[in-house]
Amino acid sequence: MKSQGRGGRGNAVVLGGPAGSNLDGGIARELGAELVRVHLRNFPDGECLVKIPQSIRGRDAVIVQSTYFPQDTHIMQLLFLADTASRMGARSITAVVPYLAYMRQNKSFADGEAASISALLKVLYASGVDSLLTVEPHRSDALFAFKGSKLILNPIDRLMDPVSKNIRRPFVLAPDKGSLERARVAATVLNCDYTYIDKERNPVTGEVSMRDAASGNFEDKEIVVVDDMISTGGTIALASRFAYSHGAADVSVAAVHLLMCNSAYNRIRHAGVSRIYGTNTIPYENAVMVDLSKEISELLEWR
Ligand code: R5P
């Protein structure tokens, strides 16, 4: 795909996977590439069958498939698609996996535990994927096990576009030290101060507690909590309560991946979060969503 300029992607074909529909159309449009939606059949025993409904021989295939819940099903579909594209003679295969599951299992945290993301990336490469593009992979070293080329989009600055339109006295808060760099980038866009909360997760119970903010004064500020993902909403709920208890006037949250498990939405709202901002790496209805088609396509084009 390197030699062709913007709007001239005659050879590229975007294969929209069963979990790719929130981004595949936009990416194909931005690339000026043909969009082919993959066919899917589910059998009574739970097995699935994917089908690429036309020839892709000699073409640069861009598979778009996110791996949100049910993660394992979406992962299998991705692997089947990559292997099929390879057998059908695609010239190159790029997997765009906007939300890459298992990123938080990036090492064995205890003896005998799987380093799941490492296993997944090895299989993905073996299935014929030459290049992998993903968005905000929790930690920058999470993709080390993938042997092909890697493209990472960190869209926290883009996520601040709608935030900046709704807020006048911003202050950016990272719910833990791991999110500090995101907070720095967000605060640069919003032109305001930022800090992080000293968060602790009990390794046995998984329970999270928040001790103190590293610096800053939340008094009368509109706090924007930034994070890579919202899963159960526990982290954001705690951060929100923490901010209000330190004088915040309002709390909103901006997170790249909205997994929103179980009753995450209610948990967050009950903690006083007034608005949720996210991106379309995962489809979700109760938030202000930022479309990343353009940013993903630009990354594909300029590699
Ligand atoms: C933790 O390291 C992550 O960056 C997120 O803060 C965490 O995964 C969010 O999970 P939950 O919504 O369940 O608190």
PDB file of C-alpha atoms and ligand atoms in Angstrom:
ATOM      1  CA  MET A   1       0.000   0.000   0.000  1.00  0.00           C
ATOM      2  CA  LYS A   2       3.025   2.261   0.303  1.00  0.00           C
ATOM      3  CA  SER A   3       3.316   3.370  -3.307  1.00  0.00           C
ATOM      4  CA  GLN A   4      -0.224   4.652  -3.769  1.00  0.00           C
ATOM      5  CA  GLY A   5      -1.314   8.150  -2.794  1.00  0.00           C
ATOM      6  CA  ARG A   6      -4.460   9.267  -1.016  1.00  0.00           C
ATOM      7  CA  GLY A   7      -7.583   8.443  -2.996  1.00  0.00           C
ATOM      8  CA  GLY A   8      -5.723   6.081  -5.328  1.00  0.00           C
ATOM      9  CA  ARG A   9      -6.035   2.745  -3.609  1.00  0.00           C
ATOM     10  CA  GLY A  10      -7.241   0.756  -6.571  1.00  0.00           C
ATOM     11  CA  ASN A  11      -5.559  -2.396  -5.362  1.00  0.00           C
ATOM     12  CA  ALA A  12      -6.646  -2.290  -1.743  1.00  0.00           C
ATOM     13  CA  VAL A  13      -9.747  -4.053  -0.547  1.00  0.00           C
ATOM     14  CA  VAL A  14     -11.275  -3.514   2.887  1.00  0.00           C
ATOM     15  CA  LEU A  15     -12.744  -6.722   4.281  1.00  0.00           C
ATOM     16  CA  GLY A  16     -15.372  -5.811   6.853  1.00  0.00           C
ATOM     17  CA  GLY A  17     -15.461  -8.549   9.470  1.00  0.00           C
ATOM     18  CA  PRO A  18     -18.512  -9.455  11.582  1.00  0.00           C
ATOM     19  CA  ALA A  19     -17.239  -7.066  14.287  1.00  0.00           C
ATOM     20  CA  GLY A  20     -15.942  -4.398  11.948  1.00  0.00           C
ATOM     21  CA  SER A  21     -19.076  -2.618  10.822  1.00  0.00           C
ATOM     22  CA  ASN A  22     -18.570   0.424  13.032  1.00  0.00           C
ATOM     23  CA  LEU A  23     -15.339   1.338  11.192  1.00  0.00           C
ATOM     24  CA  ASP A  24     -14.985  -0.634   7.943  1.00  0.00           C
ATOM     25  CA  GLY A  25     -17.122   1.687   5.800  1.00  0.00           C
ATOM     26  CA  GLY A  26     -15.336   4.806   7.024  1.00  0.00           C
ATOM     27  CA  ILE A  27     -11.893   3.291   6.500  1.00  0.00           C
ATOM     28  CA  ALA A  28     -12.762   2.136   2.964  1.00  0.00           C
ATOM     29  CA  ARG A  29     -14.095   5.601   2.158  1.00  0.00           C
ATOM     30  CA  GLU A  30     -11.023   7.364   3.554  1.00  0.00           C
ATOM     31  CA  LEU A  31      -8.672   5.029   1.694  1.00  0.00           C
ATOM     32  CA  GLY A  32     -10.668   5.195  -1.529  1.00  0.00           C
ATOM     33  CA  ALA A  33     -10.729   1.391  -1.411  1.00  0.00           C
ATOM     34  CA  GLU A  34     -13.423  -1.150  -2.225  1.00  0.00           C
ATOM     35  CA  LEU A  35     -15.427  -2.400   0.770  1.00  0.00           C
ATOM     36  CA  VAL A  36     -16.341  -6.080   0.838  1.00  0.00           C
ATOM     37  CA  ARG A  37     -18.414  -7.246   3.777  1.00  0.00           C
ATOM     38  CA  VAL A  38     -17.566 -10.739   4.855  1.00  0.00           C
ATOM     39  CA  HIS A  39     -20.362 -13.315   5.070  1.00  0.00           C
ATOM     40  CA  LEU A  40     -20.938 -15.157   8.335  1.00  0.00           C
ATOM     41  CA  ARG A  41     -22.842 -18.325   9.164  1.00  0.00           C
ATOM     42  CA  ASN A  42     -23.356 -19.690  12.651  1.00  0.00           C
ATOM     43  CA  PHE A  43     -24.034 -23.381  13.092  1.00  0.00           C
ATOM     44  CA  PRO A  44     -26.308 -24.901  15.766  1.00  0.00           C
ATOM     45  CA  ASP A  45     -23.308 -26.257  17.693  1.00  0.00           C
ATOM     46  CA  GLY A  46     -21.794 -22.773  18.024  1.00  0.00           C
ATOM     47  CA  GLU A  47     -19.176 -22.991  15.287  1.00  0.00           C
ATOM     48  CA  CYS A  48     -18.961 -20.166  12.776  1.00  0.00           C
ATOM     49  CA  LEU A  49     -18.034 -20.035   9.107  1.00  0.00           C
ATOM     50  CA  VAL A  50     -16.739 -16.872   7.452  1.00  0.00           C
ATOM     51  CA  LYS A  51     -16.644 -16.347   3.715  1.00  0.00           C
ATOM     52  CA  ILE A  52     -14.957 -13.704   1.571  1.00  0.00           C
ATOM     53  CA  PRO A  53     -17.519 -13.480  -1.203  1.00  0.00           C
ATOM     54  CA  GLN A  54     -15.265 -12.477  -4.132  1.00  0.00           C
ATOM     55  CA  SER A  55     -11.723 -12.892  -5.423  1.00  0.00           C
ATOM     56  CA  ILE A  56      -9.030 -10.856  -3.687  1.00  0.00           C
ATOM     57  CA  ARG A  57      -6.053 -12.417  -5.481  1.00  0.00           C
ATOM     58  CA  GLY A  58      -3.106 -10.047  -5.767  1.00  0.00           C
ATOM     59  CA  ARG A  59      -4.811  -7.349  -3.700  1.00  0.00           C
ATOM     60  CA  ASP A  60      -3.788  -5.623  -0.490  1.00  0.00           C
ATOM     61  CA  ALA A  61      -6.380  -6.837   1.996  1.00  0.00           C
ATOM     62  CA  VAL A  62      -7.255  -4.724   5.024  1.00  0.00           C
ATOM     63  CA  ILE A  63      -9.308  -6.794   7.453  1.00  0.00           C
ATOM     64  CA  VAL A  64     -11.320  -4.674   9.893  1.00  0.00           C
ATOM     65  CA  GLN A  65     -12.426  -6.686  12.897  1.00  0.00           C
ATOM     66  CA  SER A  66     -12.606  -5.501  16.489  1.00  0.00           C
ATOM     67  CA  THR A  67     -12.394  -8.062  19.286  1.00  0.00           C
ATOM     68  CA  TYR A  68     -14.814  -6.803  21.916  1.00  0.00           C
ATOM     69  CA  PHE A  69     -17.304  -9.117  23.672  1.00  0.00           C
ATOM     70  CA  PRO A  70     -17.700 -11.980  22.821  1.00  0.00           C
ATOM     71  CA  GLN A  71     -13.936 -11.675  22.458  1.00  0.00           C
ATOM     72  CA  ASP A  72     -13.099 -15.279  21.705  1.00  0.00           C
ATOM     73  CA  THR A  73     -15.695 -15.546  18.951  1.00  0.00           C
ATOM     74  CA  HIS A  74     -14.473 -12.339  17.317  1.00  0.00           C
ATOM     75  CA  ILE A  75     -10.862 -13.501  17.589  1.00  0.00           C
ATOM     76  CA  MET A  76     -11.643 -16.811  15.881  1.00  0.00           C
ATOM     77  CA  GLN A  77     -13.449 -14.966  13.080  1.00  0.00           C
ATOM     78  CA  LEU A  78     -10.393 -12.739  12.640  1.00  0.00           C
ATOM     79  CA  LEU A  79      -8.020 -15.708  12.456  1.00  0.00           C
ATOM     80  CA  PHE A  80     -10.272 -17.537   9.972  1.00  0.00           C
ATOM     81  CA  LEU A  81     -10.473 -14.404   7.826  1.00  0.00           C
ATOM     82  CA  ALA A  82      -6.712 -13.869   7.793  1.00  0.00           C
ATOM     83  CA  ASP A  83      -6.051 -17.480   6.861  1.00  0.00           C
ATOM     84  CA  THR A  84      -8.727 -17.369   4.152  1.00  0.00           C
ATOM     85  CA  ALA A  85      -7.358 -14.122   2.690  1.00  0.00           C
ATOM     86  CA  SER A  86      -3.915 -15.695   2.627  1.00  0.00           C
ATOM     87  CA  ARG A  87      -5.146 -18.848   0.885  1.00  0.00           C
ATOM     88  CA  MET A  88      -7.095 -16.726  -1.631  1.00  0.00           C
ATOM     89  CA  GLY A  89      -3.817 -15.092  -2.717  1.00  0.00           C
ATOM     90  CA  ALA A  90      -4.003 -11.614  -1.158  1.00  0.00           C
ATOM     91  CA  ARG A  91      -0.757  -9.721  -1.843  1.00  0.00           C
ATOM     92  CA  SER A  92      -0.599  -8.402   1.713  1.00  0.00           C
ATOM     93  CA  ILE A  93      -2.811  -8.679   4.765  1.00  0.00           C
ATOM     94  CA  THR A  94      -3.254  -5.896   7.276  1.00  0.00           C
ATOM     95  CA  ALA A  95      -5.416  -6.535  10.309  1.00  0.00           C
ATOM     96  CA  VAL A  96      -7.082  -3.454  11.732  1.00  0.00           C
ATOM     97  CA  VAL A  97      -8.172  -4.550  15.201  1.00  0.00           C
ATOM     98  CA  PRO A  98      -9.462  -1.333  16.784  1.00  0.00           C
ATOM     99  CA  TYR A  99     -10.011  -2.934  20.174  1.00  0.00           C
ATOM    100  CA  LEU A 100      -7.528  -5.742  20.745  1.00  0.00           C
ATOM    101  CA  ALA A 101      -8.733  -8.101  23.456  1.00  0.00           C
ATOM    102  CA  TYR A 102      -6.427  -9.535  26.128  1.00  0.00           C
ATOM    103  CA  MET A 103      -4.161  -6.476  26.172  1.00  0.00           C
ATOM    104  CA  ARG A 104      -4.266  -6.381  29.957  1.00  0.00           C
ATOM    105  CA  GLN A 105      -2.970  -9.957  30.106  1.00  0.00           C
ATOM    106  CA  ASN A 106       0.416  -8.888  28.781  1.00  0.00           C
ATOM    107  CA  LYS A 107       2.483 -11.071  31.115  1.00  0.00           C
ATOM    108  CA  SER A 108       2.147 -13.930  33.584  1.00  0.00           C
ATOM    109  CA  PHE A 109       1.239 -12.129  36.786  1.00  0.00           C
ATOM    110  CA  ALA A 110       1.576 -15.367  38.767  1.00  0.00           C
ATOM    111  CA  ASP A 111       3.273 -18.696  38.091  1.00  0.00           C
ATOM    112  CA  GLY A 112       1.309 -20.761  35.597  1.00  0.00           C
ATOM    113  CA  GLU A 113      -0.857 -17.908  34.349  1.00  0.00           C
ATOM    114  CA  ALA A 114      -1.127 -17.348  30.609  1.00  0.00           C
ATOM    115  CA  ALA A 115       0.398 -14.303  28.930  1.00  0.00           C
ATOM    116  CA  SER A 116      -2.672 -14.325  26.720  1.00  0.00           C
ATOM    117  CA  ILE A 117      -1.901 -11.410  24.402  1.00  0.00           C
ATOM    118  CA  SER A 118       1.428 -12.968  23.496  1.00  0.00           C
ATOM    119  CA  ALA A 119      -0.244 -16.253  22.494  1.00  0.00           C
ATOM    120  CA  LEU A 120      -2.895 -14.425  20.485  1.00  0.00           C
ATOM    121  CA  LEU A 121      -0.376 -12.308  18.559  1.00  0.00           C
ATOM    122  CA  LYS A 122       1.747 -15.320  17.639  1.00  0.00           C
ATOM    123  CA  VAL A 123      -1.297 -17.069  16.168  1.00  0.00           C
ATOM    124  CA  LEU A 124      -2.375 -13.923  14.338  1.00  0.00           C
ATOM    125  CA  TYR A 125       1.003 -13.667  12.622  1.00  0.00           C
ATOM    126  CA  ALA A 126       0.989 -17.380  11.789  1.00  0.00           C
ATOM    127  CA  SER A 127      -2.447 -16.910  10.169  1.00  0.00           C
ATOM    128  CA  GLY A 128      -0.899 -14.659   7.532  1.00  0.00           C
ATOM    129  CA  VAL A 129      -1.258 -11.158   8.953  1.00  0.00           C
ATOM    130  CA  ASP A 130       1.714  -9.027   7.818  1.00  0.00           C
ATOM    131  CA  SER A 131       0.739  -5.809   9.603  1.00  0.00           C
ATOM    132  CA  LEU A 132      -1.336  -5.135  12.660  1.00  0.00           C
ATOM    133  CA  LEU A 133      -2.961  -1.818  13.478  1.00  0.00           C
ATOM    134  CA  THR A 134      -4.613  -1.311  16.812  1.00  0.00           C
ATOM    135  CA  VAL A 135      -5.796   1.565  18.947  1.00  0.00           C
ATOM    136  CA  GLU A 136      -4.543   2.379  22.447  1.00  0.00           C
ATOM    137  CA  PRO A 137      -3.157  -1.037  23.431  1.00  0.00           C
ATOM    138  CA  HIS A 138      -3.096  -0.414  27.208  1.00  0.00           C
ATOM    139  CA  ARG A 139       0.726  -0.555  27.289  1.00  0.00           C
ATOM    140  CA  SER A 140       3.085   0.346  24.472  1.00  0.00           C
ATOM    141  CA  ASP A 141       5.010  -2.947  24.823  1.00  0.00           C
ATOM    142  CA  ALA A 142       1.856  -5.078  24.642  1.00  0.00           C
ATOM    143  CA  LEU A 143       2.411  -5.934  20.965  1.00  0.00           C
ATOM    144  CA  PHE A 144       5.975  -7.200  21.260  1.00  0.00           C
ATOM    145  CA  ALA A 145       5.050 -10.808  20.382  1.00  0.00           C
ATOM    146  CA  PHE A 146       3.700  -9.851  16.955  1.00  0.00           C
ATOM    147  CA  LYS A 147       6.482 -10.377  14.428  1.00  0.00           C
ATOM    148  CA  GLY A 148       5.043  -8.323  11.567  1.00  0.00           C
ATOM    149  CA  SER A 149       4.843  -4.540  11.354  1.00  0.00           C
ATOM    150  CA  LYS A 150       2.887  -2.783  14.073  1.00  0.00           C
ATOM    151  CA  LEU A 151       0.900   0.422  13.903  1.00  0.00           C
ATOM    152  CA  ILE A 152      -0.541   2.016  17.013  1.00  0.00           C
ATOM    153  CA  LEU A 153      -3.037   4.844  17.176  1.00  0.00           C
ATOM    154  CA  ASN A 154      -3.234   6.819  20.413  1.00  0.00           C
ATOM    155  CA  PRO A 155      -6.312   8.972  19.917  1.00  0.00           C
ATOM    156  CA  ILE A 156      -6.615  10.730  23.271  1.00  0.00           C
ATOM    157  CA  ASP A 157      -5.956  14.121  21.617  1.00  0.00           C
ATOM    158  CA  ARG A 158      -8.721  13.475  19.074  1.00  0.00           C
ATOM    159  CA  LEU A 159     -11.023  12.441  21.927  1.00  0.00           C
ATOM    160  CA  MET A 160     -10.623  15.927  23.383  1.00  0.00           C
ATOM    161  CA  ASP A 161     -12.345  17.549  20.351  1.00  0.00           C
ATOM    162  CA  PRO A 162     -15.903  17.090  21.656  1.00  0.00           C
ATOM    163  CA  VAL A 163     -14.776  17.553  25.279  1.00  0.00           C
ATOM    164  CA  SER A 164     -13.347  20.999  24.514  1.00  0.00           C
ATOM    165  CA  LYS A 165     -16.696  22.135  23.123  1.00  0.00           C
ATOM    166  CA  ASN A 166     -18.548  21.333  26.354  1.00  0.00           C
ATOM    167  CA  ILE A 167     -16.231  22.553  29.047  1.00  0.00           C
ATOM    168  CA  ARG A 168     -14.966  25.952  30.254  1.00  0.00           C
ATOM    169  CA  ARG A 169     -12.885  25.316  33.400  1.00  0.00           C
ATOM    170  CA  PRO A 170     -11.181  22.003  32.601  1.00  0.00           C
ATOM    171  CA  PHE A 171      -8.830  20.013  34.777  1.00  0.00           C
ATOM    172  CA  VAL A 172      -7.631  16.594  33.569  1.00  0.00           C
ATOM    173  CA  LEU A 173      -7.406  13.714  36.004  1.00  0.00           C
ATOM    174  CA  ALA A 174      -5.703  10.352  35.439  1.00  0.00           C
ATOM    175  CA  PRO A 175      -7.302   7.698  37.680  1.00  0.00           C
ATOM    176  CA  ASP A 176      -3.878   6.081  38.153  1.00  0.00           C
ATOM    177  CA  LYS A 177      -0.253   6.739  37.320  1.00  0.00           C
ATOM    178  CA  GLY A 178      -0.492   4.507  34.229  1.00  0.00           C
ATOM    179  CA  SER A 179      -2.794   7.091  32.627  1.00  0.00           C
ATOM    180  CA  LEU A 180      -0.571  10.060  33.375  1.00  0.00           C
ATOM    181  CA  GLU A 181       0.810  10.412  29.844  1.00  0.00           C
ATOM    182  CA  ARG A 182      -2.755  10.345  28.459  1.00  0.00           C
ATOM    183  CA  ALA A 183      -3.662  13.058  30.949  1.00  0.00           C
ATOM    184  CA  ARG A 184      -0.684  15.140  29.853  1.00  0.00           C
ATOM    185  CA  VAL A 185      -1.688  14.924  26.193  1.00  0.00           C
ATOM    186  CA  ALA A 186      -5.343  15.696  26.994  1.00  0.00           C
ATOM    187  CA  ALA A 187      -4.377  18.658  29.172  1.00  0.00           C
ATOM    188  CA  THR A 188      -2.172  20.041  26.399  1.00  0.00           C
ATOM    189  CA  VAL A 189      -5.151  20.001  24.024  1.00  0.00           C
ATOM    190  CA  LEU A 190      -7.474  21.537  26.627  1.00  0.00           C
ATOM    191  CA  ASN A 191      -4.779  23.951  27.797  1.00  0.00           C
ATOM    192  CA  CYS A 192      -5.233  23.160  31.496  1.00  0.00           C
ATOM    193  CA  ASP A 193      -3.617  21.460  34.493  1.00  0.00           C
ATOM    194  CA  TYR A 194      -3.547  17.715  35.104  1.00  0.00           C
ATOM    195  CA  THR A 195      -2.669  15.213  37.780  1.00  0.00           C
ATOM    196  CA  TYR A 196      -3.141  11.562  38.733  1.00  0.00           C
ATOM    197  CA  ILE A 197      -4.656   9.708  41.661  1.00  0.00           C
ATOM    198  CA  ASP A 198      -2.659   7.267  43.676  1.00  0.00           C
ATOM    199  CA  LYS A 199      -4.681   4.110  42.927  1.00  0.00           C
ATOM    200  CA  GLU A 200      -4.160   0.656  44.354  1.00  0.00           C
ATOM    201  CA  ARG A 201      -5.700  -2.625  43.179  1.00  0.00           C
ATOM    202  CA  ASN A 202      -5.790  -5.537  45.608  1.00  0.00           C
ATOM    203  CA  PRO A 203      -4.156  -8.395  43.636  1.00  0.00           C
ATOM    204  CA  VAL A 204      -6.388 -11.011  45.279  1.00  0.00           C
ATOM    205  CA  THR A 205      -9.822  -9.377  45.423  1.00  0.00           C
ATOM    206  CA  GLY A 206      -9.278  -6.963  42.516  1.00  0.00           C
ATOM    207  CA  GLU A 207     -10.729  -4.228  44.737  1.00  0.00           C
ATOM    208  CA  VAL A 208      -9.502  -0.718  43.909  1.00  0.00           C
ATOM    209  CA  SER A 209      -8.874   2.074  46.391  1.00  0.00           C
ATOM    210  CA  MET A 210      -7.779   5.669  45.809  1.00  0.00           C
ATOM    211  CA  ARG A 211      -5.563   7.475  48.260  1.00  0.00           C
ATOM    212  CA  ASP A 212      -4.661  10.964  47.139  1.00  0.00           C
ATOM    213  CA  ALA A 213      -4.069  13.124  44.084  1.00  0.00           C
ATOM    214  CA  ALA A 214      -0.454  13.883  43.273  1.00  0.00           C
ATOM    215  CA  SER A 215      -1.110  17.626  42.946  1.00  0.00           C
ATOM    216  CA  GLY A 216      -3.658  20.252  41.917  1.00  0.00           C
ATOM    217  CA  ASN A 217      -6.761  21.951  43.202  1.00  0.00           C
ATOM    218  CA  PHE A 218     -10.118  20.659  41.925  1.00  0.00           C
ATOM    219  CA  GLU A 219     -12.152  23.455  43.521  1.00  0.00           C
ATOM    220  CA  ASP A 220     -14.889  24.527  41.052  1.00  0.00           C
ATOM    221  CA  LYS A 221     -13.151  22.747  38.190  1.00  0.00           C
ATOM    222  CA  GLU A 222     -14.826  20.657  35.488  1.00  0.00           C
ATOM    223  CA  ILE A 223     -12.857  17.457  35.838  1.00  0.00           C
ATOM    224  CA  VAL A 224     -12.188  15.251  32.817  1.00  0.00           C
ATOM    225  CA  VAL A 225     -11.094  11.775  33.866  1.00  0.00           C
ATOM    226  CA  VAL A 226      -9.103  10.107  31.075  1.00  0.00           C
ATOM    227  CA  ASP A 227      -8.413   6.401  30.734  1.00  0.00           C
ATOM    228  CA  ASP A 228      -7.696   3.804  28.074  1.00  0.00           C
ATOM    229  CA  MET A 229     -10.861   1.827  28.769  1.00  0.00           C
ATOM    230  CA  ILE A 230     -13.929   1.499  30.923  1.00  0.00           C
ATOM    231  CA  SER A 231     -14.650  -2.098  31.826  1.00  0.00           C
ATOM    232  CA  THR A 232     -16.769  -2.447  34.980  1.00  0.00           C
ATOM    233  CA  GLY A 233     -16.678   1.312  35.559  1.00  0.00           C
ATOM    234  CA  GLY A 234     -15.237   0.799  39.047  1.00  0.00           C
ATOM    235  CA  THR A 235     -12.125   2.884  38.426  1.00  0.00           C
ATOM    236  CA  ILE A 236     -14.045   5.812  36.953  1.00  0.00           C
ATOM    237  CA  ALA A 237     -16.706   5.713  39.684  1.00  0.00           C
ATOM    238  CA  LEU A 238     -14.022   5.932  42.351  1.00  0.00           C
ATOM    239  CA  ALA A 239     -12.199   8.721  40.523  1.00  0.00           C
ATOM    240  CA  SER A 240     -15.426  10.662  40.144  1.00  0.00           C
ATOM    241  CA  ARG A 241     -16.306  10.384  43.842  1.00  0.00           C
ATOM    242  CA  PHE A 242     -12.758  11.351  44.690  1.00  0.00           C
ATOM    243  CA  ALA A 243     -12.970  14.472  42.506  1.00  0.00           C
ATOM    244  CA  TYR A 244     -16.320  15.587  43.931  1.00  0.00           C
ATOM    245  CA  SER A 245     -15.088  15.020  47.482  1.00  0.00           C
ATOM    246  CA  HIS A 246     -12.220  17.406  46.671  1.00  0.00           C
ATOM    247  CA  GLY A 247     -14.476  20.207  45.445  1.00  0.00           C
ATOM    248  CA  ALA A 248     -14.999  19.467  41.728  1.00  0.00           C
ATOM    249  CA  ALA A 249     -17.967  21.246  40.117  1.00  0.00           C
ATOM    250  CA  ASP A 250     -18.495  18.569  37.452  1.00  0.00           C
ATOM    251  CA  VAL A 251     -16.954  15.282  36.324  1.00  0.00           C
ATOM    252  CA  SER A 252     -16.960  13.795  32.842  1.00  0.00           C
ATOM    253  CA  VAL A 253     -14.974  10.855  31.512  1.00  0.00           C
ATOM    254  CA  ALA A 254     -13.112  10.290  28.251  1.00  0.00           C
ATOM    255  CA  ALA A 255     -11.968   6.735  27.562  1.00  0.00           C
ATOM    256  CA  VAL A 256     -10.856   5.203  24.283  1.00  0.00           C
ATOM    257  CA  HIS A 257     -12.493   1.768  24.594  1.00  0.00           C
ATOM    258  CA  LEU A 258     -15.970   1.582  26.102  1.00  0.00           C
ATOM    259  CA  LEU A 259     -16.300  -2.071  27.089  1.00  0.00           C
ATOM    260  CA  MET A 260     -19.018  -1.088  29.574  1.00  0.00           C
ATOM    261  CA  CYS A 261     -19.422  -4.502  31.224  1.00  0.00           C
ATOM    262  CA  ASN A 262     -22.416  -5.371  33.383  1.00  0.00           C
ATOM    263  CA  SER A 263     -23.828  -2.215  34.936  1.00  0.00           C
ATOM    264  CA  ALA A 264     -20.856   0.050  34.207  1.00  0.00           C
ATOM    265  CA  TYR A 265     -23.088   2.826  32.875  1.00  0.00           C
ATOM    266  CA  ASN A 266     -25.246   2.986  36.010  1.00  0.00           C
ATOM    267  CA  ARG A 267     -22.225   2.691  38.277  1.00  0.00           C
ATOM    268  CA  ILE A 268     -20.586   5.664  36.590  1.00  0.00           C
ATOM    269  CA  ARG A 269     -23.725   7.782  36.475  1.00  0.00           C
ATOM    270  CA  HIS A 270     -24.446   7.099  40.149  1.00  0.00           C
ATOM    271  CA  ALA A 271     -20.976   8.367  40.946  1.00  0.00           C
ATOM    272  CA  GLY A 272     -21.948  11.699  39.368  1.00  0.00           C
ATOM    273  CA  VAL A 273     -20.302  11.462  35.938  1.00  0.00           C
ATOM    274  CA  SER A 274     -22.253  13.863  33.750  1.00  0.00           C
ATOM    275  CA  ARG A 275     -20.950  12.822  30.312  1.00  0.00           C
ATOM    276  CA  ILE A 276     -19.082   9.893  28.784  1.00  0.00           C
ATOM    277  CA  TYR A 277     -16.862  10.324  25.715  1.00  0.00           C
ATOM    278  CA  GLY A 278     -15.481   7.353  23.800  1.00  0.00           C
ATOM    279  CA  THR A 279     -14.419   6.154  20.359  1.00  0.00           C
ATOM    280  CA  ASN A 280     -15.986   3.729  17.901  1.00  0.00           C
ATOM    281  CA  THR A 281     -13.399   0.984  18.466  1.00  0.00           C
ATOM    282  CA  ILE A 282     -16.361  -0.677  20.192  1.00  0.00           C
ATOM    283  CA  PRO A 283     -19.987   0.145  19.322  1.00  0.00           C
ATOM    284  CA  TYR A 284     -21.795   1.871  22.197  1.00  0.00           C
ATOM    285  CA  GLU A 285     -24.886   4.044  22.376  1.00  0.00           C
ATOM    286  CA  ASN A 286     -24.839   5.979  25.658  1.00  0.00           C
ATOM    287  CA  ALA A 287     -21.794   8.147  25.022  1.00  0.00           C
ATOM    288  CA  VAL A 288     -20.507  10.920  22.785  1.00  0.00           C
ATOM    289  CA  MET A 289     -18.604   8.856  20.220  1.00  0.00           C
ATOM    290  CA  VAL A 290     -15.597   9.932  18.178  1.00  0.00           C
ATOM    291  CA  ASP A 291     -15.160   8.247  14.792  1.00  0.00           C
ATOM    292  CA  LEU A 292     -11.544   7.129  14.219  1.00  0.00           C
ATOM    293  CA  SER A 293     -11.866   6.114  10.529  1.00  0.00           C
ATOM    294  CA  LYS A 294      -9.805   9.058   9.342  1.00  0.00           C
ATOM    295  CA  GLU A 295      -7.000   8.656  11.885  1.00  0.00           C
ATOM    296  CA  ILE A 296      -6.756   4.897  11.258  1.00  0.00           C
ATOM    297  CA  SER A 297      -6.684   5.420   7.479  1.00  0.00           C
ATOM    298  CA  GLU A 298      -3.984   8.073   7.742  1.00  0.00           C
ATOM    299  CA  LEU A 299      -1.839   5.694   9.754  1.00  0.00           C
ATOM    300  CA  LEU A 300      -2.350   2.984   7.115  1.00  0.00           C
ATOM    301  CA  GLU A 301      -1.419   5.378   4.352  1.00  0.00           C
ATOM    302  CA  TRP A 302       1.700   6.920   5.783  1.00  0.00           C
ATOM    303  CA  ARG A 303       3.420   3.784   7.009  1.00  0.00           C
TER     304      ARG A 303
HETATM  305  C1  R5P B   1      -6.233  -0.221  34.292  1.00  0.00           C
HETATM  306  O1  R5P B   1      -5.007  -0.334  34.325  1.00  0.00           O
HETATM  307  C2  R5P B   1      -6.914   0.320  33.092  1.00  0.00           C
HETATM  308  O2  R5P B   1      -6.204   1.399  32.546  1.00  0.00           O
HETATM  309  C3  R5P B   1      -8.345   0.760  33.403  1.00  0.00           C
HETATM  310  O3  R5P B   1      -8.310   1.791  34.376  1.00  0.00           O
HETATM  311  C4  R5P B   1      -9.156  -0.395  33.949  1.00  0.00           C
HETATM  312  O4  R5P B   1      -8.987  -1.527  33.160  1.00  0.00           O
HETATM  313  C5  R5P B   1     -10.613  -0.026  34.008  1.00  0.00           C
HETATM  314  O5  R5P B   1     -11.321  -1.127  34.529  1.00  0.00           O
HETATM  315  P1  R5P B   1     -12.657  -0.932  35.346  1.00  0.00           P
HETATM  316  O6  R5P B   1     -13.584  -0.097  34.515  1.00  0.00           O
HETATM  317  O7  R5P B   1     -13.166  -2.327  35.550  1.00  0.00           O
HETATM  318  O8  R5P B   1     -12.308  -0.285  36.646  1.00  0.00           O
END
